[in-house]
C-alpha cells in the first residue's frame, strides 16, 4: 500500500510538472492594452544568433498600440512600422507570445516620429536607425522616464564564434546594446 501511495504521489508530481511546461497560447487581443511589450521568437535569419548570444527564446519585441480599428505592434523590422497584432503573433515561431506590462495605468505611446525609420543592423544607439529592443527601450525612457534595464556591452553576451557576423554588421564588442531578453527580464515589468 505504501508503494502505491508513493507511486501515485510521484505520478501526480510528474503530471503537474508536465502541465506547467505545456505550450501556453498567445494572449487574446482583448487582454492587451497600449504600452504592453510583446515578445516572440522571430523566424528571421538573425534570430538564431540573438538566441545563442542571449540564451533566451525571445528574439524580437514590440509595443502594443491601440487604434480605432484594433491592436497593432509598433516594431522595428526592415523599417519601424505598425503591424496588426494578429499578423505579428502569427509571424512568430509557434505563434508564442510573452507579454509584459509596466503599469495598469493607461499609457498613450507617441509613435509617429518613429514610423518609417530604417532598421539598425549594427545595433547602435542614437544613429537615426532602430532595432526592436532599442525602440522599446527608447520609448519608455524618453516618453515615460523609465529605464527598463541597463544597456550592456555586446561582450556581456555569449558571442564566441560570432566574430564574423559581428564584423560583417559593424558591431563593436564594446558598444552598448539592449536585447529583447534584457527587457523581458526587467524587474520593472510584470
PDB file of C-alpha atoms in Angstrom:
ATOM      1  CA  UNK A   1       0.000   0.000   0.000  1.00  0.00           C
ATOM      2  CA  UNK A   2       2.857   2.342   0.872  1.00  0.00           C
ATOM      3  CA  UNK A   3       4.402   1.762  -2.597  1.00  0.00           C
ATOM      4  CA  UNK A   4       1.083   2.543  -4.295  1.00  0.00           C
ATOM      5  CA  UNK A   5       0.832   5.852  -2.404  1.00  0.00           C
ATOM      6  CA  UNK A   6       4.470   6.701  -3.253  1.00  0.00           C
ATOM      7  CA  UNK A   7       3.899   5.819  -6.936  1.00  0.00           C
ATOM      8  CA  UNK A   8       0.664   7.844  -7.069  1.00  0.00           C
ATOM      9  CA  UNK A   9       2.366  10.834  -5.435  1.00  0.00           C
ATOM     10  CA  UNK A  10       5.265  10.625  -7.890  1.00  0.00           C
ATOM     11  CA  UNK A  11       2.875  10.324 -10.837  1.00  0.00           C
ATOM     12  CA  UNK A  12       0.945  13.414  -9.667  1.00  0.00           C
ATOM     13  CA  UNK A  13       4.183  15.405  -9.340  1.00  0.00           C
ATOM     14  CA  UNK A  14       5.217  14.432 -12.869  1.00  0.00           C
ATOM     15  CA  UNK A  15       1.799  15.328 -14.296  1.00  0.00           C
ATOM     16  CA  UNK A  16       1.796  18.712 -12.545  1.00  0.00           C
ATOM     17  CA  UNK A  17       5.300  19.366 -13.890  1.00  0.00           C
ATOM     18  CA  UNK A  18       4.278  18.431 -17.432  1.00  0.00           C
ATOM     19  CA  UNK A  19       1.260  20.719 -17.227  1.00  0.00           C
ATOM     20  CA  UNK A  20       3.422  23.673 -16.198  1.00  0.00           C
ATOM     21  CA  UNK A  21       5.652  23.204 -19.264  1.00  0.00           C
ATOM     22  CA  UNK A  22       2.795  22.845 -21.732  1.00  0.00           C
ATOM     23  CA  UNK A  23       2.640  25.381 -24.538  1.00  0.00           C
ATOM     24  CA  UNK A  24       0.755  28.425 -23.374  1.00  0.00           C
ATOM     25  CA  UNK A  25      -1.458  30.023 -26.039  1.00  0.00           C
ATOM     26  CA  UNK A  26      -0.767  33.583 -27.127  1.00  0.00           C
ATOM     27  CA  UNK A  27      -2.790  36.125 -25.174  1.00  0.00           C
ATOM     28  CA  UNK A  28      -6.012  37.181 -26.804  1.00  0.00           C
ATOM     29  CA  UNK A  29      -6.086  40.734 -28.059  1.00  0.00           C
ATOM     30  CA  UNK A  30      -8.759  41.748 -25.540  1.00  0.00           C
ATOM     31  CA  UNK A  31      -6.294  41.133 -22.680  1.00  0.00           C
ATOM     32  CA  UNK A  32      -3.730  43.540 -24.160  1.00  0.00           C
ATOM     33  CA  UNK A  33      -3.533  47.295 -23.781  1.00  0.00           C
ATOM     34  CA  UNK A  34      -1.452  50.131 -25.177  1.00  0.00           C
ATOM     35  CA  UNK A  35       2.080  50.164 -23.821  1.00  0.00           C
ATOM     36  CA  UNK A  36       2.271  46.403 -23.261  1.00  0.00           C
ATOM     37  CA  UNK A  37       5.543  44.961 -24.512  1.00  0.00           C
ATOM     38  CA  UNK A  38       5.166  41.786 -26.559  1.00  0.00           C
ATOM     39  CA  UNK A  39       7.924  39.247 -27.208  1.00  0.00           C
ATOM     40  CA  UNK A  40       8.236  36.410 -29.693  1.00  0.00           C
ATOM     41  CA  UNK A  41      10.769  34.087 -31.251  1.00  0.00           C
ATOM     42  CA  UNK A  42      11.347  35.538 -34.670  1.00  0.00           C
ATOM     43  CA  UNK A  43      11.811  33.442 -37.801  1.00  0.00           C
ATOM     44  CA  UNK A  44      14.324  35.966 -39.180  1.00  0.00           C
ATOM     45  CA  UNK A  45      17.856  34.768 -40.082  1.00  0.00           C
ATOM     46  CA  UNK A  46      19.388  36.801 -37.227  1.00  0.00           C
ATOM     47  CA  UNK A  47      17.086  35.242 -34.626  1.00  0.00           C
ATOM     48  CA  UNK A  48      19.343  32.216 -34.132  1.00  0.00           C
ATOM     49  CA  UNK A  49      22.278  34.500 -33.280  1.00  0.00           C
ATOM     50  CA  UNK A  50      20.220  36.518 -30.803  1.00  0.00           C
ATOM     51  CA  UNK A  51      19.007  33.311 -29.141  1.00  0.00           C
ATOM     52  CA  UNK A  52      22.580  31.977 -28.915  1.00  0.00           C
ATOM     53  CA  UNK A  53      24.000  35.246 -27.592  1.00  0.00           C
ATOM     54  CA  UNK A  54      21.279  35.923 -25.015  1.00  0.00           C
ATOM     55  CA  UNK A  55      20.373  32.343 -24.053  1.00  0.00           C
ATOM     56  CA  UNK A  56      16.730  33.364 -24.357  1.00  0.00           C
ATOM     57  CA  UNK A  57      13.949  32.224 -26.651  1.00  0.00           C
ATOM     58  CA  UNK A  58      12.735  35.819 -27.051  1.00  0.00           C
ATOM     59  CA  UNK A  59      14.494  37.297 -30.085  1.00  0.00           C
ATOM     60  CA  UNK A  60      12.036  40.028 -31.130  1.00  0.00           C
ATOM     61  CA  UNK A  61       9.785  42.528 -29.375  1.00  0.00           C
ATOM     62  CA  UNK A  62       7.476  45.480 -29.907  1.00  0.00           C
ATOM     63  CA  UNK A  63       4.925  47.699 -28.166  1.00  0.00           C
ATOM     64  CA  UNK A  64       1.148  47.384 -28.344  1.00  0.00           C
ATOM     65  CA  UNK A  65      -0.613  50.393 -29.880  1.00  0.00           C
ATOM     66  CA  UNK A  66      -4.410  50.780 -29.713  1.00  0.00           C
ATOM     67  CA  UNK A  67      -6.100  52.262 -32.760  1.00  0.00           C
ATOM     68  CA  UNK A  68      -9.833  52.557 -33.514  1.00  0.00           C
ATOM     69  CA  UNK A  69      -9.648  49.555 -35.845  1.00  0.00           C
ATOM     70  CA  UNK A  70      -7.761  47.279 -33.441  1.00  0.00           C
ATOM     71  CA  UNK A  71      -4.446  46.492 -31.805  1.00  0.00           C
ATOM     72  CA  UNK A  72      -1.103  46.917 -33.546  1.00  0.00           C
ATOM     73  CA  UNK A  73       2.503  46.208 -32.663  1.00  0.00           C
ATOM     74  CA  UNK A  74       4.984  49.025 -33.152  1.00  0.00           C
ATOM     75  CA  UNK A  75       8.128  47.197 -34.197  1.00  0.00           C
ATOM     76  CA  UNK A  76      11.464  47.694 -35.896  1.00  0.00           C
ATOM     77  CA  UNK A  77      11.814  45.254 -38.778  1.00  0.00           C
ATOM     78  CA  UNK A  78      13.014  46.497 -42.196  1.00  0.00           C
ATOM     79  CA  UNK A  79      11.630  49.866 -41.070  1.00  0.00           C
ATOM     80  CA  UNK A  80       9.765  50.904 -37.961  1.00  0.00           C
ATOM     81  CA  UNK A  81       6.145  50.073 -38.663  1.00  0.00           C
ATOM     82  CA  UNK A  82       2.785  49.161 -37.208  1.00  0.00           C
ATOM     83  CA  UNK A  83       1.746  45.549 -37.705  1.00  0.00           C
ATOM     84  CA  UNK A  84      -1.740  44.261 -36.776  1.00  0.00           C
ATOM     85  CA  UNK A  85      -1.328  42.214 -33.584  1.00  0.00           C
ATOM     86  CA  UNK A  86      -2.823  39.026 -35.046  1.00  0.00           C
ATOM     87  CA  UNK A  87      -0.468  39.180 -38.042  1.00  0.00           C
ATOM     88  CA  UNK A  88       2.512  39.914 -35.750  1.00  0.00           C
ATOM     89  CA  UNK A  89       1.652  36.976 -33.495  1.00  0.00           C
ATOM     90  CA  UNK A  90       1.253  34.569 -36.409  1.00  0.00           C
ATOM     91  CA  UNK A  91       4.604  35.613 -37.862  1.00  0.00           C
ATOM     92  CA  UNK A  92       6.485  34.356 -34.784  1.00  0.00           C
ATOM     93  CA  UNK A  93       7.771  30.829 -34.304  1.00  0.00           C
ATOM     94  CA  UNK A  94       4.982  28.652 -32.897  1.00  0.00           C
ATOM     95  CA  UNK A  95       2.763  31.740 -32.506  1.00  0.00           C
ATOM     96  CA  UNK A  96       4.119  32.017 -28.942  1.00  0.00           C
ATOM     97  CA  UNK A  97       3.958  35.446 -27.347  1.00  0.00           C
ATOM     98  CA  UNK A  98       5.029  36.711 -23.952  1.00  0.00           C
ATOM     99  CA  UNK A  99       3.511  39.951 -22.680  1.00  0.00           C
ATOM    100  CA  UNK A 100       4.993  42.265 -20.084  1.00  0.00           C
ATOM    101  CA  UNK A 101       3.294  45.318 -18.605  1.00  0.00           C
ATOM    102  CA  UNK A 102       4.833  48.274 -16.809  1.00  0.00           C
ATOM    103  CA  UNK A 103       1.720  49.729 -15.191  1.00  0.00           C
ATOM    104  CA  UNK A 104      -2.021  49.215 -15.008  1.00  0.00           C
ATOM    105  CA  UNK A 105      -2.462  52.951 -15.585  1.00  0.00           C
ATOM    106  CA  UNK A 106      -3.408  53.923 -19.162  1.00  0.00           C
ATOM    107  CA  UNK A 107      -0.419  54.717 -21.370  1.00  0.00           C
ATOM    108  CA  UNK A 108      -0.534  56.586 -24.667  1.00  0.00           C
ATOM    109  CA  UNK A 109       2.520  55.964 -26.850  1.00  0.00           C
ATOM    110  CA  UNK A 110       3.618  58.724 -29.228  1.00  0.00           C
ATOM    111  CA  UNK A 111       4.940  56.738 -32.136  1.00  0.00           C
ATOM    112  CA  UNK A 112       4.510  58.732 -35.373  1.00  0.00           C
ATOM    113  CA  UNK A 113       8.065  60.139 -35.349  1.00  0.00           C
ATOM    114  CA  UNK A 114       9.463  56.588 -35.422  1.00  0.00           C
ATOM    115  CA  UNK A 115       7.406  55.285 -38.354  1.00  0.00           C
ATOM    116  CA  UNK A 116       9.425  54.610 -41.497  1.00  0.00           C
ATOM    117  CA  UNK A 117      12.809  54.878 -39.754  1.00  0.00           C
ATOM    118  CA  UNK A 118      15.290  52.281 -41.036  1.00  0.00           C
ATOM    119  CA  UNK A 119      16.268  49.106 -39.209  1.00  0.00           C
ATOM    120  CA  UNK A 120      19.659  49.203 -37.479  1.00  0.00           C
ATOM    121  CA  UNK A 121      21.718  46.153 -38.490  1.00  0.00           C
ATOM    122  CA  UNK A 122      24.657  47.370 -36.366  1.00  0.00           C
ATOM    123  CA  UNK A 123      22.566  47.664 -33.154  1.00  0.00           C
ATOM    124  CA  UNK A 124      23.912  51.141 -32.333  1.00  0.00           C
ATOM    125  CA  UNK A 125      22.181  53.772 -30.183  1.00  0.00           C
ATOM    126  CA  UNK A 126      21.315  57.286 -31.367  1.00  0.00           C
ATOM    127  CA  UNK A 127      22.032  56.934 -35.075  1.00  0.00           C
ATOM    128  CA  UNK A 128      18.565  57.548 -36.526  1.00  0.00           C
ATOM    129  CA  UNK A 129      18.057  53.812 -37.072  1.00  0.00           C
ATOM    130  CA  UNK A 130      16.305  51.373 -34.751  1.00  0.00           C
ATOM    131  CA  UNK A 131      16.389  47.726 -33.757  1.00  0.00           C
ATOM    132  CA  UNK A 132      13.426  46.188 -31.963  1.00  0.00           C
ATOM    133  CA  UNK A 133      14.530  46.304 -28.335  1.00  0.00           C
ATOM    134  CA  UNK A 134      16.208  49.709 -28.757  1.00  0.00           C
ATOM    135  CA  UNK A 135      12.869  51.094 -29.977  1.00  0.00           C
ATOM    136  CA  UNK A 136      11.016  49.787 -26.905  1.00  0.00           C
ATOM    137  CA  UNK A 137      13.803  50.916 -24.547  1.00  0.00           C
ATOM    138  CA  UNK A 138      13.932  54.397 -26.093  1.00  0.00           C
ATOM    139  CA  UNK A 139      10.173  54.967 -25.999  1.00  0.00           C
ATOM    140  CA  UNK A 140       9.921  54.008 -22.342  1.00  0.00           C
ATOM    141  CA  UNK A 141      12.953  56.098 -21.377  1.00  0.00           C
ATOM    142  CA  UNK A 142      12.038  59.235 -23.361  1.00  0.00           C
ATOM    143  CA  UNK A 143       8.257  59.212 -23.025  1.00  0.00           C
ATOM    144  CA  UNK A 144       7.747  57.702 -19.585  1.00  0.00           C
ATOM    145  CA  UNK A 145      11.089  58.489 -17.944  1.00  0.00           C
ATOM    146  CA  UNK A 146      11.553  54.783 -17.180  1.00  0.00           C
ATOM    147  CA  UNK A 147      14.780  52.921 -17.879  1.00  0.00           C
ATOM    148  CA  UNK A 148      13.525  49.339 -18.092  1.00  0.00           C
ATOM    149  CA  UNK A 149      17.070  47.905 -17.998  1.00  0.00           C
ATOM    150  CA  UNK A 150      20.679  48.998 -18.262  1.00  0.00           C
ATOM    151  CA  UNK A 151      22.326  48.778 -21.691  1.00  0.00           C
ATOM    152  CA  UNK A 152      25.169  46.243 -21.689  1.00  0.00           C
ATOM    153  CA  UNK A 153      28.310  45.835 -23.795  1.00  0.00           C
ATOM    154  CA  UNK A 154      27.979  43.281 -26.590  1.00  0.00           C
ATOM    155  CA  UNK A 155      30.821  41.364 -24.907  1.00  0.00           C
ATOM    156  CA  UNK A 156      28.471  40.601 -21.949  1.00  0.00           C
ATOM    157  CA  UNK A 157      26.543  38.213 -24.177  1.00  0.00           C
ATOM    158  CA  UNK A 158      27.666  34.797 -25.441  1.00  0.00           C
ATOM    159  CA  UNK A 159      29.391  35.897 -28.649  1.00  0.00           C
ATOM    160  CA  UNK A 160      32.193  33.361 -29.081  1.00  0.00           C
ATOM    161  CA  UNK A 161      32.074  32.079 -32.635  1.00  0.00           C
ATOM    162  CA  UNK A 162      30.105  35.109 -33.826  1.00  0.00           C
ATOM    163  CA  UNK A 163      33.110  37.288 -34.764  1.00  0.00           C
ATOM    164  CA  UNK A 164      32.379  37.042 -38.492  1.00  0.00           C
ATOM    165  CA  UNK A 165      28.745  38.085 -38.024  1.00  0.00           C
ATOM    166  CA  UNK A 166      29.679  40.984 -35.725  1.00  0.00           C
ATOM    167  CA  UNK A 167      32.346  42.280 -38.115  1.00  0.00           C
ATOM    168  CA  UNK A 168      30.064  41.981 -41.151  1.00  0.00           C
ATOM    169  CA  UNK A 169      27.388  44.071 -39.417  1.00  0.00           C
ATOM    170  CA  UNK A 170      29.785  46.624 -37.909  1.00  0.00           C
ATOM    171  CA  UNK A 171      29.051  45.637 -34.319  1.00  0.00           C
ATOM    172  CA  UNK A 172      31.798  46.508 -31.828  1.00  0.00           C
ATOM    173  CA  UNK A 173      32.147  44.183 -28.826  1.00  0.00           C
ATOM    174  CA  UNK A 174      32.319  47.207 -26.503  1.00  0.00           C
ATOM    175  CA  UNK A 175      29.232  49.026 -27.781  1.00  0.00           C
ATOM    176  CA  UNK A 176      26.201  49.126 -25.507  1.00  0.00           C
ATOM    177  CA  UNK A 177      23.030  47.319 -26.542  1.00  0.00           C
ATOM    178  CA  UNK A 178      19.680  46.265 -25.121  1.00  0.00           C
ATOM    179  CA  UNK A 179      18.500  42.783 -26.090  1.00  0.00           C
ATOM    180  CA  UNK A 180      14.861  41.630 -26.072  1.00  0.00           C
ATOM    181  CA  UNK A 181      15.796  39.300 -23.195  1.00  0.00           C
ATOM    182  CA  UNK A 182      17.067  42.268 -21.132  1.00  0.00           C
ATOM    183  CA  UNK A 183      13.663  43.923 -21.429  1.00  0.00           C
ATOM    184  CA  UNK A 184      11.816  40.651 -20.823  1.00  0.00           C
ATOM    185  CA  UNK A 185      13.767  40.089 -17.603  1.00  0.00           C
ATOM    186  CA  UNK A 186      13.275  43.651 -16.324  1.00  0.00           C
ATOM    187  CA  UNK A 187      12.170  43.744 -12.704  1.00  0.00           C
ATOM    188  CA  UNK A 188      10.032  46.782 -13.572  1.00  0.00           C
ATOM    189  CA  UNK A 189       7.742  44.707 -15.795  1.00  0.00           C
ATOM    190  CA  UNK A 190       5.024  42.265 -14.743  1.00  0.00           C
TER     191      UNK A 190
END
